[in-house]
Backbone as ProteinMPNN parsed JSONL, in Angstrom:
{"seq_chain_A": "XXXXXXXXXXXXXXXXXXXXXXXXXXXXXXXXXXXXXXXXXXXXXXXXXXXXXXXXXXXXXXXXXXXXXXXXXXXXXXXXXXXXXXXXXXXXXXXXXXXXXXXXXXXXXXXXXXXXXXXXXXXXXXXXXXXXXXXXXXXXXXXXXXXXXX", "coords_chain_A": {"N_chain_A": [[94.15, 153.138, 95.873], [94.092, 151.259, 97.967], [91.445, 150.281, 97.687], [92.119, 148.862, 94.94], [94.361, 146.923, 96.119], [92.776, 145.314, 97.456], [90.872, 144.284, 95.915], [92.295, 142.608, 94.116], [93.216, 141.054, 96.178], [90.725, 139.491, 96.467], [90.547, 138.689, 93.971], [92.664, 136.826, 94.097], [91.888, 134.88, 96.171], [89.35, 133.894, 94.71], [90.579, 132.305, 92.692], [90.594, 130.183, 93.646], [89.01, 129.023, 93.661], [85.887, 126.438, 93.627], [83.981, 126.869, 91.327], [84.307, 127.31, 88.173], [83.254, 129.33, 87.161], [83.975, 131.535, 88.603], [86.74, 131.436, 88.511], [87.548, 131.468, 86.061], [86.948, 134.303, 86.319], [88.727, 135.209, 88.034], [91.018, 134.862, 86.44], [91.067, 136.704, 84.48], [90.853, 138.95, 85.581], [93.107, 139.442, 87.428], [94.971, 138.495, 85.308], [94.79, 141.353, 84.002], [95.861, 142.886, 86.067], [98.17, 145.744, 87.159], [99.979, 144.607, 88.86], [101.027, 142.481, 87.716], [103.338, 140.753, 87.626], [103.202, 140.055, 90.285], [101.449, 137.816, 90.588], [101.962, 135.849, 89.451], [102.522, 133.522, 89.46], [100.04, 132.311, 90.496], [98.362, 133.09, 88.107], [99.573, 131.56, 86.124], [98.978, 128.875, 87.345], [96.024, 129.122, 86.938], [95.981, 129.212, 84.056], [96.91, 127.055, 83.599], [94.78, 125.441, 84.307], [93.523, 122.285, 84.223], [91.044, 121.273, 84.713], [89.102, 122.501, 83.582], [88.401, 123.981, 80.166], [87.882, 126.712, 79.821], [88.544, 128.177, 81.403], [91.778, 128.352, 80.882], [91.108, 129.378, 78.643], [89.649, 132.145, 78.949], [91.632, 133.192, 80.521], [94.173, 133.354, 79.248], [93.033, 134.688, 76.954], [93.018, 137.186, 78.566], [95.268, 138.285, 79.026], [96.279, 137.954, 76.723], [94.919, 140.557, 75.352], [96.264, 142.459, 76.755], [97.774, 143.437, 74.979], [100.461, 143.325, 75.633], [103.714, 142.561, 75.904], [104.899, 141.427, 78.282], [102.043, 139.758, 79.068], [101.677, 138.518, 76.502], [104.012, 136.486, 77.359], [103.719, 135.333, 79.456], [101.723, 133.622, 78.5], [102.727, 132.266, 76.801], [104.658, 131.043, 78.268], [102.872, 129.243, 79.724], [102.018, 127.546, 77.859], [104.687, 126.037, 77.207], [104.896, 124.666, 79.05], [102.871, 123.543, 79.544], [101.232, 120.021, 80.579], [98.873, 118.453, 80.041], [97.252, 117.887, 76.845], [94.556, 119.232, 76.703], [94.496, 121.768, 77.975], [97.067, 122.582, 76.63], [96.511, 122.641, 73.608], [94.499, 124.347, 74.135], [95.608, 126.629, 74.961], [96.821, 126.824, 72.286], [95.324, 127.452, 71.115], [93.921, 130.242, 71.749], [96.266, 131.529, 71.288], [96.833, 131.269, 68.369], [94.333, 132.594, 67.711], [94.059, 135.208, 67.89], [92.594, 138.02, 67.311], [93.705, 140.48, 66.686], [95.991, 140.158, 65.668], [95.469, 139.889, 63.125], [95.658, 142.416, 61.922], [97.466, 144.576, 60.436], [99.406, 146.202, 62.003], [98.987, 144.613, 64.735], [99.996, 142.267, 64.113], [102.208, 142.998, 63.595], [103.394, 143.715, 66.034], [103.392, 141.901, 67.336], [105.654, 139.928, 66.409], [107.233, 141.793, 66.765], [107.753, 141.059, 70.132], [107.485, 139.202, 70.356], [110.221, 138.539, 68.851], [111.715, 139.947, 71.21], [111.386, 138.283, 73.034], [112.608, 135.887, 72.706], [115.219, 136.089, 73.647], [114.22, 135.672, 76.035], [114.618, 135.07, 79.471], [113.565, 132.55, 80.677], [113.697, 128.776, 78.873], [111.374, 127.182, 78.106], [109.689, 129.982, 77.26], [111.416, 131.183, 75.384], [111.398, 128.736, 73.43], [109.142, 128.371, 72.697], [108.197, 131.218, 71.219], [110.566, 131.265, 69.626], [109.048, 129.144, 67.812], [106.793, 130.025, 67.112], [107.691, 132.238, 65.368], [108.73, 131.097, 63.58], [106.702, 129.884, 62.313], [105.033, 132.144, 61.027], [104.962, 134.032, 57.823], [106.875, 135.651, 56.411], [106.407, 139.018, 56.256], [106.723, 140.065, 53.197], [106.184, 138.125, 51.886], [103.156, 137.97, 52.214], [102.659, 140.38, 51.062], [103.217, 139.748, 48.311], [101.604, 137.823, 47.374], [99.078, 139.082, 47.621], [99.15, 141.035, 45.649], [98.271, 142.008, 42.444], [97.577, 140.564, 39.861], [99.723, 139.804, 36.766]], "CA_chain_A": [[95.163, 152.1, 95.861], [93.87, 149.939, 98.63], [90.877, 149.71, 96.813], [92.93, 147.586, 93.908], [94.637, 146.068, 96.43], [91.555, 144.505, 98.09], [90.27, 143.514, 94.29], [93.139, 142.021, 93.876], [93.426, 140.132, 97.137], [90.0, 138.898, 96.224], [90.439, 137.802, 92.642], [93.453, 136.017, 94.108], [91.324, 133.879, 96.732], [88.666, 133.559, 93.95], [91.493, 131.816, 91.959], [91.203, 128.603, 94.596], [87.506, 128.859, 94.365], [85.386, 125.492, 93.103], [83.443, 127.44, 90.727], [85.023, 127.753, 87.034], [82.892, 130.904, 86.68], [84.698, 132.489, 89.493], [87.886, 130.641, 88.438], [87.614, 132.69, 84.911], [87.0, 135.741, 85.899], [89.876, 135.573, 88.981], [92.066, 134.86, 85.568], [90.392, 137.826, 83.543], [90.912, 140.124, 86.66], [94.461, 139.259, 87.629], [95.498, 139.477, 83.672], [94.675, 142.811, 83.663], [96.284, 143.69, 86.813], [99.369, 146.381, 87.015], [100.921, 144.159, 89.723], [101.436, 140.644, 86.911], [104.021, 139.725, 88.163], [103.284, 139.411, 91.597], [100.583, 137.33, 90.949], [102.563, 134.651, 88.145], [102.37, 131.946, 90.112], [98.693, 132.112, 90.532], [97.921, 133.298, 86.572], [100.045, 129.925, 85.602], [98.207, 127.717, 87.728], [94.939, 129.192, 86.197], [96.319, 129.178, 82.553], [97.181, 125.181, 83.059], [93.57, 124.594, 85.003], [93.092, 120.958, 83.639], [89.438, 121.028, 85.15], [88.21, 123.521, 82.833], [89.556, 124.929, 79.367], [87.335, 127.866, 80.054], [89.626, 129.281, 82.403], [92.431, 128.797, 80.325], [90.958, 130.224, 77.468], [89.353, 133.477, 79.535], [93.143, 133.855, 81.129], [95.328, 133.584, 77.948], [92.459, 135.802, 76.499], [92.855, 138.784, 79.212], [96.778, 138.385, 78.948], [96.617, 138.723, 75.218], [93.948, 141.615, 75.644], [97.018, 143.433, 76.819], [99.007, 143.506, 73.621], [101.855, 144.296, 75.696], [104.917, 142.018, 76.101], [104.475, 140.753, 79.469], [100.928, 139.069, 79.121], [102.572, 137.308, 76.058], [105.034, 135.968, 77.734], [102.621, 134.551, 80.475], [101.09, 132.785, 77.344], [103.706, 131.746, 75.971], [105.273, 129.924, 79.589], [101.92, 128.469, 80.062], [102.085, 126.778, 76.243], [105.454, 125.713, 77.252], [104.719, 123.758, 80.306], [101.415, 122.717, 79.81], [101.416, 118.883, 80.528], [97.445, 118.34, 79.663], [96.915, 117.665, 75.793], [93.32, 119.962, 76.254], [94.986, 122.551, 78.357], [97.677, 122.77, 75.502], [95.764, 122.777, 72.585], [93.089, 125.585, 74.51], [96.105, 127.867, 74.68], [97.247, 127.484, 71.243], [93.91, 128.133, 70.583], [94.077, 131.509, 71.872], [97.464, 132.523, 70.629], [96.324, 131.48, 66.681], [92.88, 133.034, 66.897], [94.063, 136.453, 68.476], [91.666, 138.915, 65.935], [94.631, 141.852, 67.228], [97.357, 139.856, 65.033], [94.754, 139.566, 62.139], [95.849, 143.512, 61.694], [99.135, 144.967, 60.231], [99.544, 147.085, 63.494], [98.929, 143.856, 65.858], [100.963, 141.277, 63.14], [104.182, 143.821, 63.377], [103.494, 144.011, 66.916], [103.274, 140.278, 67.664], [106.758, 140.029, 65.709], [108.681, 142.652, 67.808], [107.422, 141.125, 71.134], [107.91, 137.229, 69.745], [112.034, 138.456, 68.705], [112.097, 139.88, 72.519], [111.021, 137.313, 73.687], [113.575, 134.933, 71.807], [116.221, 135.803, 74.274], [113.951, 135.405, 77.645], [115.734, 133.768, 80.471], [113.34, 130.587, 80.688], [113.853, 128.144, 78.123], [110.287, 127.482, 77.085], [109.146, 130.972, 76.281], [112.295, 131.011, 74.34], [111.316, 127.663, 72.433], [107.412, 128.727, 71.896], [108.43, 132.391, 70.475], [111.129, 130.729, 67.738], [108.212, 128.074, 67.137], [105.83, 131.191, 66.84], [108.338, 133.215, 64.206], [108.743, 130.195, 62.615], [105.441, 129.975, 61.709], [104.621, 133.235, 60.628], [105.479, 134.473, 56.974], [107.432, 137.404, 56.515], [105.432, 140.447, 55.437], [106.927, 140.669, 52.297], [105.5, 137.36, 51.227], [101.98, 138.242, 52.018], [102.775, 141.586, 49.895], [103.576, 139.841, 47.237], [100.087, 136.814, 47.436], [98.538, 139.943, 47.93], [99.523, 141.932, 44.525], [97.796, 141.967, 41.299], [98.913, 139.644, 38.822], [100.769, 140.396, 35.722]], "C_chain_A": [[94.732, 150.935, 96.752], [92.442, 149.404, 98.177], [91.256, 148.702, 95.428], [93.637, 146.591, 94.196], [93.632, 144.8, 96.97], [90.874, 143.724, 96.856], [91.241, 142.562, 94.018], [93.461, 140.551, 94.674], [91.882, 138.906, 96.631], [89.858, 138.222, 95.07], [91.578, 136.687, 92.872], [92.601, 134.619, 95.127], [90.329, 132.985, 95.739], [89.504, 132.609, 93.003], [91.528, 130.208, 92.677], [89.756, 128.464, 94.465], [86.613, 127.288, 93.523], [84.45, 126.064, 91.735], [83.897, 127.645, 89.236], [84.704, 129.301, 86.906], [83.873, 131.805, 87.609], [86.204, 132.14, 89.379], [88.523, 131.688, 87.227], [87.723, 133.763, 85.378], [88.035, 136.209, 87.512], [90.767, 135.797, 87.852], [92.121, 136.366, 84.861], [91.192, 139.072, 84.901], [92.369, 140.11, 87.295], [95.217, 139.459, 86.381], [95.306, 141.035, 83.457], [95.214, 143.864, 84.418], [97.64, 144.608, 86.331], [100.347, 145.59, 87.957], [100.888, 142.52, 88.976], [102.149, 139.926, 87.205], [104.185, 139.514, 89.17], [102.121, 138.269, 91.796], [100.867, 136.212, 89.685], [102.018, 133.116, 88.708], [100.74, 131.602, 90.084], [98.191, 132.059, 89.011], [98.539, 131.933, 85.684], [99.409, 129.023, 86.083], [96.733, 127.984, 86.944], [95.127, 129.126, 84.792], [96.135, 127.369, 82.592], [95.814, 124.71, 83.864], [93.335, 123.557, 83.817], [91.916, 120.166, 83.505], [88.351, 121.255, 83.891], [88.63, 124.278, 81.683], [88.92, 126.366, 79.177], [87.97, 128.865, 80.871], [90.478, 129.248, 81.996], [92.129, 129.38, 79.214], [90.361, 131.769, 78.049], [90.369, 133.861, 80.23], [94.044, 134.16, 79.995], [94.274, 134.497, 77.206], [92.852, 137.119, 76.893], [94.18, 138.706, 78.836], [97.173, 138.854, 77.322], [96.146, 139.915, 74.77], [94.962, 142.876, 75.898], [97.76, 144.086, 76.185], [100.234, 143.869, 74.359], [102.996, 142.376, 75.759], [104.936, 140.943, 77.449], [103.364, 139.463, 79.734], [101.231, 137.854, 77.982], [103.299, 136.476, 76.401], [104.658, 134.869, 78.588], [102.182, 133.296, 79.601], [101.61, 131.959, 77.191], [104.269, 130.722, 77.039], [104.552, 128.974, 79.612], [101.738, 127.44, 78.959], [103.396, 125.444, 76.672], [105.553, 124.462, 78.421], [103.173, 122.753, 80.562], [101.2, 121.383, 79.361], [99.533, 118.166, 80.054], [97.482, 118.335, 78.301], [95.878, 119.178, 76.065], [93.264, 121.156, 76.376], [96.099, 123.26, 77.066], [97.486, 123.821, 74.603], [95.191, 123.917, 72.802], [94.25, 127.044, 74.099], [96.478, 127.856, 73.683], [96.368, 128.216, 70.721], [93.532, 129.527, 70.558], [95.242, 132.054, 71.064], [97.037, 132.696, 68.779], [95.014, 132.612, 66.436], [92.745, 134.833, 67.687], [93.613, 137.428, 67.339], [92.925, 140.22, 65.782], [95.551, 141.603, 65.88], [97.01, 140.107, 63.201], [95.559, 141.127, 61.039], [97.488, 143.939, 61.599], [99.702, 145.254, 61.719], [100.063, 145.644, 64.342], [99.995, 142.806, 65.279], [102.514, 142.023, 63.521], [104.37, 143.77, 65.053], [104.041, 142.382, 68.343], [105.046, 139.669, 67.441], [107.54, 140.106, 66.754], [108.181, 141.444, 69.134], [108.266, 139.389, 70.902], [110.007, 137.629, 69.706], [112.492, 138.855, 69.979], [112.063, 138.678, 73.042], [111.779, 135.659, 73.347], [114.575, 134.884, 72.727], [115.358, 135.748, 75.871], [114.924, 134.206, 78.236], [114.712, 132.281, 80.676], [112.9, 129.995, 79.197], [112.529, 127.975, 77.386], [109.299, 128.546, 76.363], [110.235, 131.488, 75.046], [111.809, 130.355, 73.174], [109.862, 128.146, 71.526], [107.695, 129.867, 70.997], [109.314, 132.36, 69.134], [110.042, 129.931, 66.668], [107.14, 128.848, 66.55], [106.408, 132.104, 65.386], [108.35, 132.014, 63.372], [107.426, 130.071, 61.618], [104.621, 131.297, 60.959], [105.622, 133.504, 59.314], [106.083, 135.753, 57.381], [106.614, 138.236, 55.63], [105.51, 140.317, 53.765], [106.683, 139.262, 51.294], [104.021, 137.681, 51.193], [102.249, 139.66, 51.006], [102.592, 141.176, 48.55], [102.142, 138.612, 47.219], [99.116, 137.806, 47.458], [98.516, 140.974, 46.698], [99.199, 141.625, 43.63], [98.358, 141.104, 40.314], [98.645, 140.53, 37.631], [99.343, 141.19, 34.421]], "O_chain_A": [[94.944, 149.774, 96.402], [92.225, 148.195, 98.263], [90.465, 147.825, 95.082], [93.848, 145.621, 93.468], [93.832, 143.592, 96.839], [90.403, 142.594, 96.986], [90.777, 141.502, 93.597], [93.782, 139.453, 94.217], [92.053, 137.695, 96.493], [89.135, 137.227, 95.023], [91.615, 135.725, 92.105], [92.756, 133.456, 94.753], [90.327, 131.755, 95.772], [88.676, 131.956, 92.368], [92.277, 129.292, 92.338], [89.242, 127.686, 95.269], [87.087, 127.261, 92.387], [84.328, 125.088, 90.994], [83.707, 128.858, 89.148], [85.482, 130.221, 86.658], [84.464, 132.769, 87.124], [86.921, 132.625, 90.255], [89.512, 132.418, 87.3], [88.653, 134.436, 84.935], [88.023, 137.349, 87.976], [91.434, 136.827, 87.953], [93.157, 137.024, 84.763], [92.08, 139.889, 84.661], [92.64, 141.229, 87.731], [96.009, 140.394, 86.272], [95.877, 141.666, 82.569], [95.268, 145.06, 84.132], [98.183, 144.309, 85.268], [101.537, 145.889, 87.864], [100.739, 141.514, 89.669], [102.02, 138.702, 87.198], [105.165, 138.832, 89.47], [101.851, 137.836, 92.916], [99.907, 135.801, 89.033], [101.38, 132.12, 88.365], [100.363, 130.539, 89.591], [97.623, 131.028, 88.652], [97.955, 131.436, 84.721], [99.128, 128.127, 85.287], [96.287, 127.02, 86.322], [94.043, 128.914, 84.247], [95.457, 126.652, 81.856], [95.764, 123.499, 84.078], [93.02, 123.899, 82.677], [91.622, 119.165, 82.853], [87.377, 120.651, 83.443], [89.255, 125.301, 81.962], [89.459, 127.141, 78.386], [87.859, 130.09, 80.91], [90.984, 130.303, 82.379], [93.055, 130.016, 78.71], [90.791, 132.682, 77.344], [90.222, 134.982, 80.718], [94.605, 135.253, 79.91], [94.945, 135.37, 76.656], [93.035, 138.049, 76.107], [94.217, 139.414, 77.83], [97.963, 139.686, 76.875], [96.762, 140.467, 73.858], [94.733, 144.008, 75.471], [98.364, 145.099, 76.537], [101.036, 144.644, 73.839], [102.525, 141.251, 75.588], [104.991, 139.719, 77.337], [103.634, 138.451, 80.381], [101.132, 136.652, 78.228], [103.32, 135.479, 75.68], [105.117, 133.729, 78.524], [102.296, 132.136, 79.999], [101.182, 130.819, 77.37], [104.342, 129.547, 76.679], [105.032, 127.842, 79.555], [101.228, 126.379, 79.32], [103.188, 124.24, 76.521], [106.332, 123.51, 78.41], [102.713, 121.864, 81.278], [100.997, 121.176, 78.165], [99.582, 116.981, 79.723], [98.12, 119.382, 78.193], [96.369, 120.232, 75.66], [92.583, 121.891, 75.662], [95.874, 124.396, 76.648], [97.827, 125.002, 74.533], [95.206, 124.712, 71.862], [94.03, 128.021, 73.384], [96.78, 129.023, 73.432], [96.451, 129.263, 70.079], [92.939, 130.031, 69.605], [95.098, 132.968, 70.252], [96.956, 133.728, 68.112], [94.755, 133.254, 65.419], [91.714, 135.459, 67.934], [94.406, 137.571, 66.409], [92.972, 140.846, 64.723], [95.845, 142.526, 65.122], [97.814, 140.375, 62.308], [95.902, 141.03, 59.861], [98.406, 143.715, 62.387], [100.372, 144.461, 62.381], [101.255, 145.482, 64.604], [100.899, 142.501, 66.057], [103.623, 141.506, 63.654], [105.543, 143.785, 65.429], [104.604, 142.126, 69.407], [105.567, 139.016, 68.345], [108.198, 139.307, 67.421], [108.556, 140.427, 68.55], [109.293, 138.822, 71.275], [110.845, 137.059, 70.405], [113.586, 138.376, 70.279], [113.088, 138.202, 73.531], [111.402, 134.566, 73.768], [115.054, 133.76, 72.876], [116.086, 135.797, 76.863], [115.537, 133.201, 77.876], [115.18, 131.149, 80.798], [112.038, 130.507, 78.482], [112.392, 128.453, 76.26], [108.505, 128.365, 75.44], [109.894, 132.06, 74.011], [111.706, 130.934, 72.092], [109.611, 128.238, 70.325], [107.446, 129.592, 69.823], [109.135, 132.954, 68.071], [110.01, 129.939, 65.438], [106.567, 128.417, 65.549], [105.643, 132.538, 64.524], [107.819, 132.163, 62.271], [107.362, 130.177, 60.393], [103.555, 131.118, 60.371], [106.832, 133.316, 59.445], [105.882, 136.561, 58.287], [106.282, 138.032, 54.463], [104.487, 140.45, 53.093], [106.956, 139.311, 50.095], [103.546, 137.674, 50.057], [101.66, 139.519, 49.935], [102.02, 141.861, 47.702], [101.408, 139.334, 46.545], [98.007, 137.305, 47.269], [97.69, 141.872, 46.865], [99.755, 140.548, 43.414], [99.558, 141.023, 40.054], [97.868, 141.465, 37.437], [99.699, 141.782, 33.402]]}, "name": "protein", "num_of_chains": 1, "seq": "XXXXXXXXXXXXXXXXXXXXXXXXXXXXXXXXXXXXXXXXXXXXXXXXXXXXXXXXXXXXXXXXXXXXXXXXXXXXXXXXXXXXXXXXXXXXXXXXXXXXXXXXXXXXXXXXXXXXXXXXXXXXXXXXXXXXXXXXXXXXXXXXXXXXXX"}
């Protein structure tokens, strides 16, 4: 345990560091932690780095890496607030080109997490997750683009 804490402490200093490379992989290494949300504040400032879209694209990567609910959500805030055009764009970039969603499993999974995530308490992971269902067909149209013709 104080071994993860000490990794931890260090991917969080690494998070201030001049370096993008070490900037990424503070993001990569804090996304993956079990303690996420003690370390929000930091994983948002590296999601919206404006320096570098390499660090937001290797942070909204590890966060989506998690398929869980949480790391979405991270995503999804950081989409919502992100005042940078390049920063923006980098994270939609991730959320469209997630290979996970590509798959029934990850598509149904993306869904459930997106309709939780419909009633979160801050307003823009609210707005991104309707703007997200919105965009997505319902299954039972690809079923049917998908079915033999007559």
């Amino acid at each position: 345990m104080e071994s993860l804490d000490q990794d931890l402490s260090k991917a969080i200093v690494n998070a201030d560091a001049p370096a993008w490379s070490l900037l990424a992989a503070a993001g990569r290494q804090l996304a993956a932690s079990a303690k996420i949300d003690e370390v929000a504040d930091v994983l948002l400032r590296l999601l919206l780095d404006a320096q570098d879209t390499g660090v937001t694209q290797d942070t909204a990567d590890a966060l989506l890496a998690r398929k869980d609910t949480v790391g979405l959500r991270h995503v999804l805030l950081a989409r919502s607030c992100a005042a940078c055009f390049d920063t923006a764009d980098q994270i939609s970039a991730a959320l469209d080109a997630d290979p996970d969603w590509m798959t029934t499993e990850g598509a149904d999974r993306l869904i459930k997490q997106l309709r939780e995530l419909k009633t979160d308490d801050d307003d823009g992971v609210r707005d991104e997750a309707e703007r997200i269902l919105a965009q997505i067909r319902p299954r039972e149209e690809w079923a049917l683009d998908s079915a033999p013709g007559p």
